[in-house]
Amino acid sequence: MASIEHALAKLPGVASARANLTLCRITVTPAWGGAALDTILAELNRIGHPATRIDEADLSGETSDGTAQALLRAVAVAGFGAMNVMLLSVAVWSGAGGATRETFHLISALIALPVVAYAGRFFFVSAWGALRTGRMNMDVPIALAITLALALSLFETAHGGQEVFFDAAVTLTFFLLIGRYLDHRMRDRARSAMTGLARLAVREALEVAPSGALRPVAVEAIVPGMVLRIPAGERLPVDARIVAGASDLDRALVTGESRPVAVAAGFEVEAGALNLTGPVDAVALRPVSESFLAQMMGMLATAEAGRGRYVRIADRAARLYAPLIHLLALVTFAGWLAATGDWQRAAFVAISVLIVTCPCALALAVPVAHVVAAGRLMAEGVLMKDGSALERLAGIDRVVWDKTGTLTTGTPALAPLPAMETATEAALAALAARSAHPAARAIAARLPAPNLALEDVAERPGFGVEGLIGGRRARLGRSSWVAEITTGLTEGDGPAFAFEGEAMLRLPLSESLRNGAVEAVSALARRGLSSEILSGDAASAVARIAARLDIAETRHELTPASKIARLDALRDAGHRALMVGDGLNDTAALAAAHVSMSPASASEAGRAAADFVFLRDDLEAVPLTWKIAKRTAKIVRQNFGLAILYNCIAVPLATAGLVTPLIAAIAMSASSIAVVANSLRLNRRETRPSARDSTLQEVPA
Amino acid sequence: MTILYLLIPVTLVMGAAGLGAFFWSLRAQQYDDLAGDAERILHDGRDEPLPPRKETAR
C-alpha cells in the first residue's frame, strides 16, 4: 500500500494518492489540470499492481446510496436513547416513587419521542408504503407497536400513571435497526448486471464512404446498408455481414466459446463480437437498437425482473404473523372490556400484547444468520451478493452447468502430443510462438522454447501463420489452408502443420477440466442434486466432457435465448435450478435461473449477474456453498422456532394482564440475544479448515 | 434528591457529546477503510488523509 502511494505521489501531476484496502481502490488527486490516466496506470503496472479504472457512473450506485449511512446514524441515536431511557427506567423499577418517578417519566418521554421519530422513521415509511398498497410486511406490526407504546406511555405520564413503556419502545427501535442495517449492508453489494454489458457497446464506428474515404460515425446514426470498417481489436457495433477482408472473431458473447471463429466475406456476425486479427469491412444489417447486444440487454432486464417475484422468507412469515397478532390484541381488548368494563385497563393490556409480540426476534432471525453465513463464505473464498440468494440456494434440486470456462478451464490444451521428429517439433514451436492465436499459444506452451531462425513470417488472419525455415515453407493453421502446400489432407480435429510438399500433421486440441469438477458433480449427485450441461459448443465436445463427468443430460449449440428457455422449462416443471456459468452469453441465463454462481474468472457482466462469485479455482466451492446455505436455512428455521417459543410464553402472560414494563424489557432482550447467539453457531467449522490460499486472486487496487 | 436535577442533565450532555463525536468521525470518513488503517500504522513517514471530497475515483 505504501509502495503504491509513494510511487504515485512521485508522478508529475499527482498531488496525492491514497489506497483504500477495504474497497481495493485508489483515489488520486490531480495537482493541476489533471494527470494523464495512462501514466498512472502504466506506473501501477510497472510496480506490479495492475489496476483498472472505474467509471464514475458505476460508482454512482454506491456513493448516492446514503441509506446505509443514515441507518448507521439512526442506530447510534437509538443506542444513545436506549441507554439513557434504560438508566432512568432501572431507577423507577428499583423503587423510585412519587415526584421522582414522574420526573423520570417526563425526562424519558423527552428523550424517547425525538429518538423514535428520528430513528424509527425507516419503519414508519416502510409500513406506510406497504399499507397504502394493501400489503402486509414485517414493518406494520413493528411500527404499530412502537407508536402505540409511545402513545400509551405519554397518556400514562400525563396522568401520573405507574407503568410506562418508553424503554421498550426505544430498545425495540435500537435492536430492529441493527437487523435492518445488517440486511441493508448485504443488499448494497448486489449491483445490477446491466452496466457490465453496456460497456461492451461500441460508441463510435468508422464508415467507409462510397468514395473509399473513412469517416467516424456515431453508433446511433448507423443505418442498415452502411458499410463499416472494423479494425482488429474492435468490437462490432451492430449486426453485420462481412463484405471484404478475412479475420478471426471472438464470438464469446454468443456462444460462450473463447476459441475464435474464422470469418470471410459473406459471413453474418452479431454485434459485440470482437475482431481479433485483421481489419474487415462489413455492411450493417440492423440499426443498433435492434442489434444482438441490445436484445441481450433486454433479455437480461426481463430475467432480472422475473426473479423479483421471489418472496423472502421473512416477508412470508410476516404475512401470517401480522394479522394473527393484531387479531389477538383486538380479542384481548374485547375480552377485558367485557370482563371488567374498564376501557382504559382493556386498552393498556391490549397494547402490552402488541408490544411483547412485536416481531423483534423475527426481524433479527434472518439478517443475523445471513450476515454470519456471508462472513463464513467469505473466508472460504465465496462472495455473496444478497441474503435472499442463500434462501434460494438452500431450496435447489438441480444444477445446470455451462461448459466452457466453468466445467473446463476455457483455454485449449494440446493433448495428446502427436509423435513427431525433432526437426518438425522445433519448426512447429518456432511458428506457434509467432502467433497470438489461442490455439497457437496452447501449442507453444507444450513445446520447448524455439531456437530456430525464421524468415519471411506472415500471419494470415483467419488461416494461420506461415514462414520459411531453412529455406522450406511451413504452415500452421486451418487444415484446408495448410493442405494447399501439402501432399494431401489428413483427417482429424484441430489445426494442422506441414512443410511444403510433405504430409500434414494434425494437432488435436482438447479442453482440460477445471480442478475439482469431477468431485463437485459427484458430491452434488450424492446429495440428490442431478446435473445438466447447457453449452453453446458443438455436440461432440459437450459429449466428451459429459462422459468424463458422468453427466447424463446435456444440451448443445444453445444460444443465450435457448438457455433461458431451458431454464424456464425447468421452472415450469417445478424444478429450482442452480445455474453455474461464466460466459458473456450466460449473463441473461444467470439472471433468469432460480439462483446462480460464477467463477471469478467469469466475464464482468456474468459476475455481476450471478448471486455468488467464487474466487477459488476449483469447483468444490459449489457443493461447499450449497452446504452452508443448507445450514443457514436450518439456523433460520431454528431462529423462527425460538421466536415462536418466546411468543408462546409471553402472549398468555400479556393477555392475562401480567406484563409490566420490566418483564417486557427482559423478555424481549432475551429473545433477541437467543436468536443472535444461535446464528453465531454458523461460524463453527464442522470439518477441516479449508485452504485459504487462493482467496485473494482479485487484482489488488 | 435535588442533586438529581444536576446529575441527570450532566449525564445527558455527556451522552450527547459522545454521540456527536461518533457523528463527526463518521462524516470524517474514518470508517471508510478499516483494513487499510490497520496497516498504515506500521508505515513510517508522513501519512495524511486526502483533502475532503473534490476527488476523482479511479
PDB file of N, CA and C in Angstrom, chain A residues 572-657:
ATOM      1  N   ASP A 572     -41.036 -24.284 -14.998  1.00  0.00           N
ATOM      2  CA  ASP A 572     -42.427 -24.666 -15.191  1.00  0.00           C
ATOM      3  C   ASP A 572     -42.671 -26.101 -14.754  1.00  0.00           C
ATOM      4  N   ALA A 573     -41.616 -26.936 -14.883  1.00  0.00           N
ATOM      5  CA  ALA A 573     -41.759 -28.331 -14.462  1.00  0.00           C
ATOM      6  C   ALA A 573     -41.622 -28.465 -12.944  1.00  0.00           C
ATOM      7  N   GLY A 574     -41.461 -27.331 -12.246  1.00  0.00           N
ATOM      8  CA  GLY A 574     -41.406 -27.383 -10.791  1.00  0.00           C
ATOM      9  C   GLY A 574     -40.010 -27.550 -10.233  1.00  0.00           C
ATOM     10  N   HIS A 575     -38.997 -27.441 -11.107  1.00  0.00           N
ATOM     11  CA  HIS A 575     -37.623 -27.566 -10.618  1.00  0.00           C
ATOM     12  C   HIS A 575     -37.093 -26.206 -10.211  1.00  0.00           C
ATOM     13  N   ARG A 576     -36.202 -26.207  -9.227  1.00  0.00           N
ATOM     14  CA  ARG A 576     -35.481 -24.982  -8.877  1.00  0.00           C
ATOM     15  C   ARG A 576     -34.013 -25.240  -9.164  1.00  0.00           C
ATOM     16  N   ALA A 577     -33.492 -24.533 -10.170  1.00  0.00           N
ATOM     17  CA  ALA A 577     -32.163 -24.864 -10.674  1.00  0.00           C
ATOM     18  C   ALA A 577     -31.132 -23.839 -10.234  1.00  0.00           C
ATOM     19  N   LEU A 578     -29.939 -24.360  -9.935  1.00  0.00           N
ATOM     20  CA  LEU A 578     -28.785 -23.506  -9.716  1.00  0.00           C
ATOM     21  C   LEU A 578     -28.015 -23.457 -11.025  1.00  0.00           C
ATOM     22  N   MET A 579     -27.773 -22.246 -11.533  1.00  0.00           N
ATOM     23  CA  MET A 579     -27.028 -22.125 -12.776  1.00  0.00           C
ATOM     24  C   MET A 579     -25.598 -21.734 -12.432  1.00  0.00           C
ATOM     25  N   VAL A 580     -24.638 -22.506 -12.929  1.00  0.00           N
ATOM     26  CA  VAL A 580     -23.235 -22.150 -12.740  1.00  0.00           C
ATOM     27  C   VAL A 580     -22.676 -21.834 -14.112  1.00  0.00           C
ATOM     28  N   GLY A 581     -22.248 -20.605 -14.328  1.00  0.00           N
ATOM     29  CA  GLY A 581     -21.775 -20.225 -15.646  1.00  0.00           C
ATOM     30  C   GLY A 581     -20.855 -19.041 -15.570  1.00  0.00           C
ATOM     31  N   ASP A 582     -20.146 -18.782 -16.674  1.00  0.00           N
ATOM     32  CA  ASP A 582     -19.179 -17.700 -16.611  1.00  0.00           C
ATOM     33  C   ASP A 582     -19.234 -16.784 -17.813  1.00  0.00           C
ATOM     34  N   GLY A 583     -19.691 -17.275 -18.956  1.00  0.00           N
ATOM     35  CA  GLY A 583     -19.523 -16.516 -20.198  1.00  0.00           C
ATOM     36  C   GLY A 583     -20.452 -15.334 -20.300  1.00  0.00           C
ATOM     37  N   LEU A 584     -20.112 -14.478 -21.251  1.00  0.00           N
ATOM     38  CA  LEU A 584     -20.993 -13.351 -21.532  1.00  0.00           C
ATOM     39  C   LEU A 584     -22.345 -13.844 -21.992  1.00  0.00           C
ATOM     40  N   ASN A 585     -22.319 -14.979 -22.739  1.00  0.00           N
ATOM     41  CA  ASN A 585     -23.590 -15.493 -23.255  1.00  0.00           C
ATOM     42  C   ASN A 585     -24.453 -16.066 -22.144  1.00  0.00           C
ATOM     43  N   ASP A 586     -23.848 -16.326 -20.977  1.00  0.00           N
ATOM     44  CA  ASP A 586     -24.632 -16.865 -19.863  1.00  0.00           C
ATOM     45  C   ASP A 586     -25.267 -15.780 -19.011  1.00  0.00           C
ATOM     46  N   THR A 587     -24.903 -14.518 -19.282  1.00  0.00           N
ATOM     47  CA  THR A 587     -25.316 -13.447 -18.384  1.00  0.00           C
ATOM     48  C   THR A 587     -26.816 -13.464 -18.112  1.00  0.00           C
ATOM     49  N   ALA A 588     -27.591 -13.519 -19.206  1.00  0.00           N
ATOM     50  CA  ALA A 588     -29.044 -13.481 -19.032  1.00  0.00           C
ATOM     51  C   ALA A 588     -29.529 -14.750 -18.337  1.00  0.00           C
ATOM     52  N   ALA A 589     -28.915 -15.894 -18.682  1.00  0.00           N
ATOM     53  CA  ALA A 589     -29.326 -17.158 -18.061  1.00  0.00           C
ATOM     54  C   ALA A 589     -29.027 -17.141 -16.565  1.00  0.00           C
ATOM     55  N   LEU A 590     -27.890 -16.525 -16.180  1.00  0.00           N
ATOM     56  CA  LEU A 590     -27.548 -16.440 -14.761  1.00  0.00           C
ATOM     57  C   LEU A 590     -28.608 -15.639 -14.016  1.00  0.00           C
ATOM     58  N   ALA A 591     -29.080 -14.592 -14.666  1.00  0.00           N
ATOM     59  CA  ALA A 591     -30.091 -13.760 -14.014  1.00  0.00           C
ATOM     60  C   ALA A 591     -31.446 -14.444 -14.008  1.00  0.00           C
ATOM     61  N   ALA A 592     -31.685 -15.328 -14.987  1.00  0.00           N
ATOM     62  CA  ALA A 592     -33.003 -15.959 -15.096  1.00  0.00           C
ATOM     63  C   ALA A 592     -33.141 -17.160 -14.175  1.00  0.00           C
ATOM     64  N   ALA A 593     -32.003 -17.805 -13.842  1.00  0.00           N
ATOM     65  CA  ALA A 593     -32.076 -19.030 -13.052  1.00  0.00           C
ATOM     66  C   ALA A 593     -32.576 -18.724 -11.643  1.00  0.00           C
ATOM     67  N   HIS A 594     -33.028 -19.768 -10.959  1.00  0.00           N
ATOM     68  CA  HIS A 594     -33.527 -19.601  -9.594  1.00  0.00           C
ATOM     69  C   HIS A 594     -32.443 -18.989  -8.720  1.00  0.00           C
ATOM     70  N   VAL A 595     -31.206 -19.468  -8.895  1.00  0.00           N
ATOM     71  CA  VAL A 595     -30.065 -18.915  -8.180  1.00  0.00           C
ATOM     72  C   VAL A 595     -28.845 -19.224  -9.042  1.00  0.00           C
ATOM     73  N   SER A 596     -27.784 -18.423  -8.944  1.00  0.00           N
ATOM     74  CA  SER A 596     -26.677 -18.631  -9.869  1.00  0.00           C
ATOM     75  C   SER A 596     -25.336 -18.377  -9.205  1.00  0.00           C
ATOM     76  N   MET A 597     -24.316 -19.033  -9.754  1.00  0.00           N
ATOM     77  CA  MET A 597     -22.949 -18.855  -9.272  1.00  0.00           C
ATOM     78  C   MET A 597     -22.052 -18.661 -10.476  1.00  0.00           C
ATOM     79  N   SER A 598     -20.949 -17.935 -10.300  1.00  0.00           N
ATOM     80  CA  SER A 598     -19.979 -17.892 -11.378  1.00  0.00           C
ATOM     81  C   SER A 598     -18.586 -17.779 -10.788  1.00  0.00           C
ATOM     82  N   PRO A 599     -17.580 -18.297 -11.502  1.00  0.00           N
ATOM     83  CA  PRO A 599     -16.206 -18.207 -11.010  1.00  0.00           C
ATOM     84  C   PRO A 599     -15.678 -16.782 -11.172  1.00  0.00           C
ATOM     85  N   ALA A 600     -14.622 -16.466 -10.439  1.00  0.00           N
ATOM     86  CA  ALA A 600     -14.075 -15.115 -10.517  1.00  0.00           C
ATOM     87  C   ALA A 600     -13.474 -14.851 -11.883  1.00  0.00           C
ATOM     88  N   SER A 601     -13.172 -15.922 -12.627  1.00  0.00           N
ATOM     89  CA  SER A 601     -12.597 -15.721 -13.952  1.00  0.00           C
ATOM     90  C   SER A 601     -13.665 -15.350 -14.974  1.00  0.00           C
ATOM     91  N   ALA A 602     -14.922 -15.282 -14.551  1.00  0.00           N
ATOM     92  CA  ALA A 602     -16.011 -15.027 -15.484  1.00  0.00           C
ATOM     93  C   ALA A 602     -15.942 -13.608 -16.021  1.00  0.00           C
ATOM     94  N   SER A 603     -16.702 -13.385 -17.083  1.00  0.00           N
ATOM     95  CA  SER A 603     -16.810 -12.040 -17.628  1.00  0.00           C
ATOM     96  C   SER A 603     -17.430 -11.124 -16.573  1.00  0.00           C
ATOM     97  N   GLU A 604     -17.148  -9.864 -16.712  1.00  0.00           N
ATOM     98  CA  GLU A 604     -17.617  -8.907 -15.720  1.00  0.00           C
ATOM     99  C   GLU A 604     -19.137  -8.906 -15.608  1.00  0.00           C
ATOM    100  N   ALA A 605     -19.787  -8.960 -16.771  1.00  0.00           N
ATOM    101  CA  ALA A 605     -21.248  -8.957 -16.762  1.00  0.00           C
ATOM    102  C   ALA A 605     -21.775 -10.215 -16.091  1.00  0.00           C
ATOM    103  N   GLY A 606     -21.103 -11.333 -16.347  1.00  0.00           N
ATOM    104  CA  GLY A 606     -21.526 -12.589 -15.745  1.00  0.00           C
ATOM    105  C   GLY A 606     -21.400 -12.541 -14.233  1.00  0.00           C
ATOM    106  N   ARG A 607     -20.286 -11.998 -13.756  1.00  0.00           N
ATOM    107  CA  ARG A 607     -20.077 -11.891 -12.306  1.00  0.00           C
ATOM    108  C   ARG A 607     -21.130 -11.005 -11.680  1.00  0.00           C
ATOM    109  N   ALA A 608     -21.481  -9.948 -12.399  1.00  0.00           N
ATOM    110  CA  ALA A 608     -22.462  -9.025 -11.838  1.00  0.00           C
ATOM    111  C   ALA A 608     -23.840  -9.657 -11.778  1.00  0.00           C
ATOM    112  N   ALA A 609     -24.139 -10.562 -12.725  1.00  0.00           N
ATOM    113  CA  ALA A 609     -25.477 -11.152 -12.772  1.00  0.00           C
ATOM    114  C   ALA A 609     -25.623 -12.290 -11.779  1.00  0.00           C
ATOM    115  N   ALA A 610     -24.508 -12.915 -11.391  1.00  0.00           N
ATOM    116  CA  ALA A 610     -24.592 -14.101 -10.542  1.00  0.00           C
ATOM    117  C   ALA A 610     -24.821 -13.704  -9.087  1.00  0.00           C
ATOM    118  N   ASP A 611     -25.446 -14.622  -8.323  1.00  0.00           N
ATOM    119  CA  ASP A 611     -25.705 -14.366  -6.905  1.00  0.00           C
ATOM    120  C   ASP A 611     -24.464 -14.621  -6.071  1.00  0.00           C
ATOM    121  N   PHE A 612     -23.676 -15.613  -6.488  1.00  0.00           N
ATOM    122  CA  PHE A 612     -22.452 -15.948  -5.763  1.00  0.00           C
ATOM    123  C   PHE A 612     -21.298 -15.907  -6.751  1.00  0.00           C
ATOM    124  N   VAL A 613     -20.158 -15.420  -6.298  1.00  0.00           N
ATOM    125  CA  VAL A 613     -18.949 -15.474  -7.110  1.00  0.00           C
ATOM    126  C   VAL A 613     -17.908 -16.191  -6.281  1.00  0.00           C
ATOM    127  N   PHE A 614     -17.323 -17.278  -6.813  1.00  0.00           N
ATOM    128  CA  PHE A 614     -16.288 -17.947  -6.024  1.00  0.00           C
ATOM    129  C   PHE A 614     -14.913 -17.605  -6.560  1.00  0.00           C
ATOM    130  N   LEU A 615     -14.021 -17.238  -5.638  1.00  0.00           N
ATOM    131  CA  LEU A 615     -12.690 -16.786  -6.018  1.00  0.00           C
ATOM    132  C   LEU A 615     -11.733 -17.958  -6.154  1.00  0.00           C
ATOM    133  N   ARG A 616     -12.116 -19.098  -5.608  1.00  0.00           N
ATOM    134  CA  ARG A 616     -11.219 -20.239  -5.692  1.00  0.00           C
ATOM    135  C   ARG A 616     -11.250 -20.802  -7.095  1.00  0.00           C
ATOM    136  N   ASP A 617     -10.166 -21.478  -7.477  1.00  0.00           N
ATOM    137  CA  ASP A 617     -10.099 -22.005  -8.814  1.00  0.00           C
ATOM    138  C   ASP A 617     -10.920 -23.275  -8.981  1.00  0.00           C
ATOM    139  N   ASP A 618     -11.050 -24.039  -7.890  1.00  0.00           N
ATOM    140  CA  ASP A 618     -11.704 -25.320  -8.086  1.00  0.00           C
ATOM    141  C   ASP A 618     -13.198 -25.230  -7.820  1.00  0.00           C
ATOM    142  N   LEU A 619     -13.895 -26.159  -8.428  1.00  0.00           N
ATOM    143  CA  LEU A 619     -15.353 -26.126  -8.406  1.00  0.00           C
ATOM    144  C   LEU A 619     -15.937 -26.662  -7.111  1.00  0.00           C
ATOM    145  N   GLU A 620     -15.091 -27.132  -6.198  1.00  0.00           N
ATOM    146  CA  GLU A 620     -15.636 -27.651  -4.937  1.00  0.00           C
ATOM    147  C   GLU A 620     -16.353 -26.563  -4.168  1.00  0.00           C
ATOM    148  N   ALA A 621     -16.109 -25.307  -4.566  1.00  0.00           N
ATOM    149  CA  ALA A 621     -16.811 -24.188  -3.937  1.00  0.00           C
ATOM    150  C   ALA A 621     -18.320 -24.338  -4.087  1.00  0.00           C
ATOM    151  N   VAL A 622     -18.768 -24.992  -5.164  1.00  0.00           N
ATOM    152  CA  VAL A 622     -20.211 -25.097  -5.406  1.00  0.00           C
ATOM    153  C   VAL A 622     -20.900 -25.960  -4.340  1.00  0.00           C
ATOM    154  N   PRO A 623     -20.465 -27.235  -4.155  1.00  0.00           N
ATOM    155  CA  PRO A 623     -21.117 -28.004  -3.085  1.00  0.00           C
ATOM    156  C   PRO A 623     -20.913 -27.383  -1.704  1.00  0.00           C
ATOM    157  N   LEU A 624     -19.760 -26.750  -1.495  1.00  0.00           N
ATOM    158  CA  LEU A 624     -19.490 -26.126  -0.197  1.00  0.00           C
ATOM    159  C   LEU A 624     -20.488 -25.006   0.091  1.00  0.00           C
ATOM    160  N   THR A 625     -20.694 -24.132  -0.882  1.00  0.00           N
ATOM    161  CA  THR A 625     -21.640 -23.041  -0.708  1.00  0.00           C
ATOM    162  C   THR A 625     -23.034 -23.587  -0.458  1.00  0.00           C
ATOM    163  N   TRP A 626     -23.362 -24.644  -1.205  1.00  0.00           N
ATOM    164  CA  TRP A 626     -24.688 -25.230  -1.034  1.00  0.00           C
ATOM    165  C   TRP A 626     -24.862 -25.760   0.389  1.00  0.00           C
ATOM    166  N   LYS A 627     -23.800 -26.384   0.907  1.00  0.00           N
ATOM    167  CA  LYS A 627     -23.880 -26.929   2.256  1.00  0.00           C
ATOM    168  C   LYS A 627     -24.083 -25.813   3.284  1.00  0.00           C
ATOM    169  N   ILE A 628     -23.356 -24.716   3.110  1.00  0.00           N
ATOM    170  CA  ILE A 628     -23.507 -23.609   4.055  1.00  0.00           C
ATOM    171  C   ILE A 628     -24.907 -23.013   3.948  1.00  0.00           C
ATOM    172  N   ALA A 629     -25.408 -22.919   2.721  1.00  0.00           N
ATOM    173  CA  ALA A 629     -26.768 -22.384   2.542  1.00  0.00           C
ATOM    174  C   ALA A 629     -27.775 -23.262   3.259  1.00  0.00           C
ATOM    175  N   LYS A 630     -27.577 -24.581   3.152  1.00  0.00           N
ATOM    176  CA  LYS A 630     -28.465 -25.514   3.834  1.00  0.00           C
ATOM    177  C   LYS A 630     -28.435 -25.287   5.346  1.00  0.00           C
ATOM    178  N   ARG A 631     -27.212 -25.158   5.877  1.00  0.00           N
ATOM    179  CA  ARG A 631     -27.092 -24.969   7.325  1.00  0.00           C
ATOM    180  C   ARG A 631     -27.722 -23.652   7.745  1.00  0.00           C
ATOM    181  N   THR A 632     -27.527 -22.605   6.917  1.00  0.00           N
ATOM    182  CA  THR A 632     -28.115 -21.310   7.235  1.00  0.00           C
ATOM    183  C   THR A 632     -29.632 -21.423   7.290  1.00  0.00           C
ATOM    184  N   ALA A 633     -30.189 -22.136   6.309  1.00  0.00           N
ATOM    185  CA  ALA A 633     -31.642 -22.288   6.282  1.00  0.00           C
ATOM    186  C   ALA A 633     -32.118 -22.978   7.556  1.00  0.00           C
ATOM    187  N   LYS A 634     -31.317 -23.958   8.027  1.00  0.00           N
ATOM    188  CA  LYS A 634     -31.692 -24.671   9.245  1.00  0.00           C
ATOM    189  C   LYS A 634     -31.673 -23.721  10.444  1.00  0.00           C
ATOM    190  N   ILE A 635     -30.600 -22.898  10.515  1.00  0.00           N
ATOM    191  CA  ILE A 635     -30.485 -21.955  11.627  1.00  0.00           C
ATOM    192  C   ILE A 635     -31.624 -20.951  11.595  1.00  0.00           C
ATOM    193  N   VAL A 636     -31.977 -20.491  10.395  1.00  0.00           N
ATOM    194  CA  VAL A 636     -33.072 -19.520  10.294  1.00  0.00           C
ATOM    195  C   VAL A 636     -34.361 -20.144  10.809  1.00  0.00           C
ATOM    196  N   ARG A 637     -34.583 -21.414  10.426  1.00  0.00           N
ATOM    197  CA  ARG A 637     -35.796 -22.083  10.913  1.00  0.00           C
ATOM    198  C   ARG A 637     -35.773 -22.214  12.433  1.00  0.00           C
ATOM    199  N   GLN A 638     -34.586 -22.539  12.990  1.00  0.00           N
ATOM    200  CA  GLN A 638     -34.476 -22.620  14.449  1.00  0.00           C
ATOM    201  C   GLN A 638     -34.770 -21.269  15.088  1.00  0.00           C
ATOM    202  N   ASN A 639     -34.255 -20.198  14.446  1.00  0.00           N
ATOM    203  CA  ASN A 639     -34.497 -18.864  14.980  1.00  0.00           C
ATOM    204  C   ASN A 639     -35.985 -18.549  15.024  1.00  0.00           C
ATOM    205  N   PHE A 640     -36.670 -18.908  13.940  1.00  0.00           N
ATOM    206  CA  PHE A 640     -38.118 -18.702  13.931  1.00  0.00           C
ATOM    207  C   PHE A 640     -38.756 -19.514  15.053  1.00  0.00           C
ATOM    208  N   GLY A 641     -38.255 -20.734  15.237  1.00  0.00           N
ATOM    209  CA  GLY A 641     -38.778 -21.574  16.311  1.00  0.00           C
ATOM    210  C   GLY A 641     -38.594 -20.915  17.665  1.00  0.00           C
ATOM    211  N   LEU A 642     -37.397 -20.358  17.899  1.00  0.00           N
ATOM    212  CA  LEU A 642     -37.131 -19.668  19.162  1.00  0.00           C
ATOM    213  C   LEU A 642     -38.094 -18.502  19.347  1.00  0.00           C
ATOM    214  N   ALA A 643     -38.294 -17.730  18.266  1.00  0.00           N
ATOM    215  CA  ALA A 643     -39.171 -16.559  18.360  1.00  0.00           C
ATOM    216  C   ALA A 643     -40.596 -16.987  18.686  1.00  0.00           C
ATOM    217  N   ILE A 644     -41.024 -18.098  18.079  1.00  0.00           N
ATOM    218  CA  ILE A 644     -42.385 -18.569  18.327  1.00  0.00           C
ATOM    219  C   ILE A 644     -42.511 -19.077  19.765  1.00  0.00           C
ATOM    220  N   LEU A 645     -41.472 -19.776  20.216  1.00  0.00           N
ATOM    221  CA  LEU A 645     -41.462 -20.277  21.590  1.00  0.00           C
ATOM    222  C   LEU A 645     -41.601 -19.114  22.574  1.00  0.00           C
ATOM    223  N   TYR A 646     -40.830 -18.057  22.287  1.00  0.00           N
ATOM    224  CA  TYR A 646     -40.887 -16.874  23.144  1.00  0.00           C
ATOM    225  C   TYR A 646     -42.300 -16.320  23.188  1.00  0.00           C
ATOM    226  N   ASN A 647     -42.932 -16.255  22.015  1.00  0.00           N
ATOM    227  CA  ASN A 647     -44.286 -15.721  21.970  1.00  0.00           C
ATOM    228  C   ASN A 647     -45.260 -16.604  22.732  1.00  0.00           C
ATOM    229  N   CYS A 648     -45.027 -17.914  22.667  1.00  0.00           N
ATOM    230  CA  CYS A 648     -45.924 -18.826  23.368  1.00  0.00           C
ATOM    231  C   CYS A 648     -45.905 -18.558  24.873  1.00  0.00           C
ATOM    232  N   ILE A 649     -44.738 -18.125  25.395  1.00  0.00           N
ATOM    233  CA  ILE A 649     -44.663 -17.805  26.818  1.00  0.00           C
ATOM    234  C   ILE A 649     -45.186 -16.409  27.092  1.00  0.00           C
ATOM    235  N   ALA A 650     -44.796 -15.458  26.226  1.00  0.00           N
ATOM    236  CA  ALA A 650     -45.097 -14.055  26.523  1.00  0.00           C
ATOM    237  C   ALA A 650     -46.561 -13.700  26.288  1.00  0.00           C
ATOM    238  N   VAL A 651     -47.154 -14.288  25.256  1.00  0.00           N
ATOM    239  CA  VAL A 651     -48.517 -13.882  24.909  1.00  0.00           C
ATOM    240  C   VAL A 651     -49.541 -14.214  25.997  1.00  0.00           C
ATOM    241  N   PRO A 652     -49.532 -15.437  26.542  1.00  0.00           N
ATOM    242  CA  PRO A 652     -50.507 -15.716  27.622  1.00  0.00           C
ATOM    243  C   PRO A 652     -50.336 -14.761  28.804  1.00  0.00           C
ATOM    244  N   LEU A 653     -49.067 -14.452  29.160  1.00  0.00           N
ATOM    245  CA  LEU A 653     -48.834 -13.502  30.253  1.00  0.00           C
ATOM    246  C   LEU A 653     -49.433 -12.153  29.915  1.00  0.00           C
ATOM    247  N   ALA A 654     -49.218 -11.711  28.676  1.00  0.00           N
ATOM    248  CA  ALA A 654     -49.685 -10.384  28.284  1.00  0.00           C
ATOM    249  C   ALA A 654     -51.200 -10.317  28.263  1.00  0.00           C
ATOM    250  N   THR A 655     -51.838 -11.356  27.689  1.00  0.00           N
ATOM    251  CA  THR A 655     -53.305 -11.321  27.626  1.00  0.00           C
ATOM    252  C   THR A 655     -53.896 -11.390  29.026  1.00  0.00           C
ATOM    253  N   ALA A 656     -53.165 -12.007  29.961  1.00  0.00           N
ATOM    254  CA  ALA A 656     -53.662 -12.066  31.333  1.00  0.00           C
ATOM    255  C   ALA A 656     -53.419 -10.754  32.064  1.00  0.00           C
ATOM    256  N   GLY A 657     -52.748  -9.807  31.398  1.00  0.00           N
ATOM    257  CA  GLY A 657     -52.517  -8.504  32.016  1.00  0.00           C
ATOM    258  C   GLY A 657     -51.411  -8.511  33.042  1.00  0.00           C
TER     259      GLY A 657
END
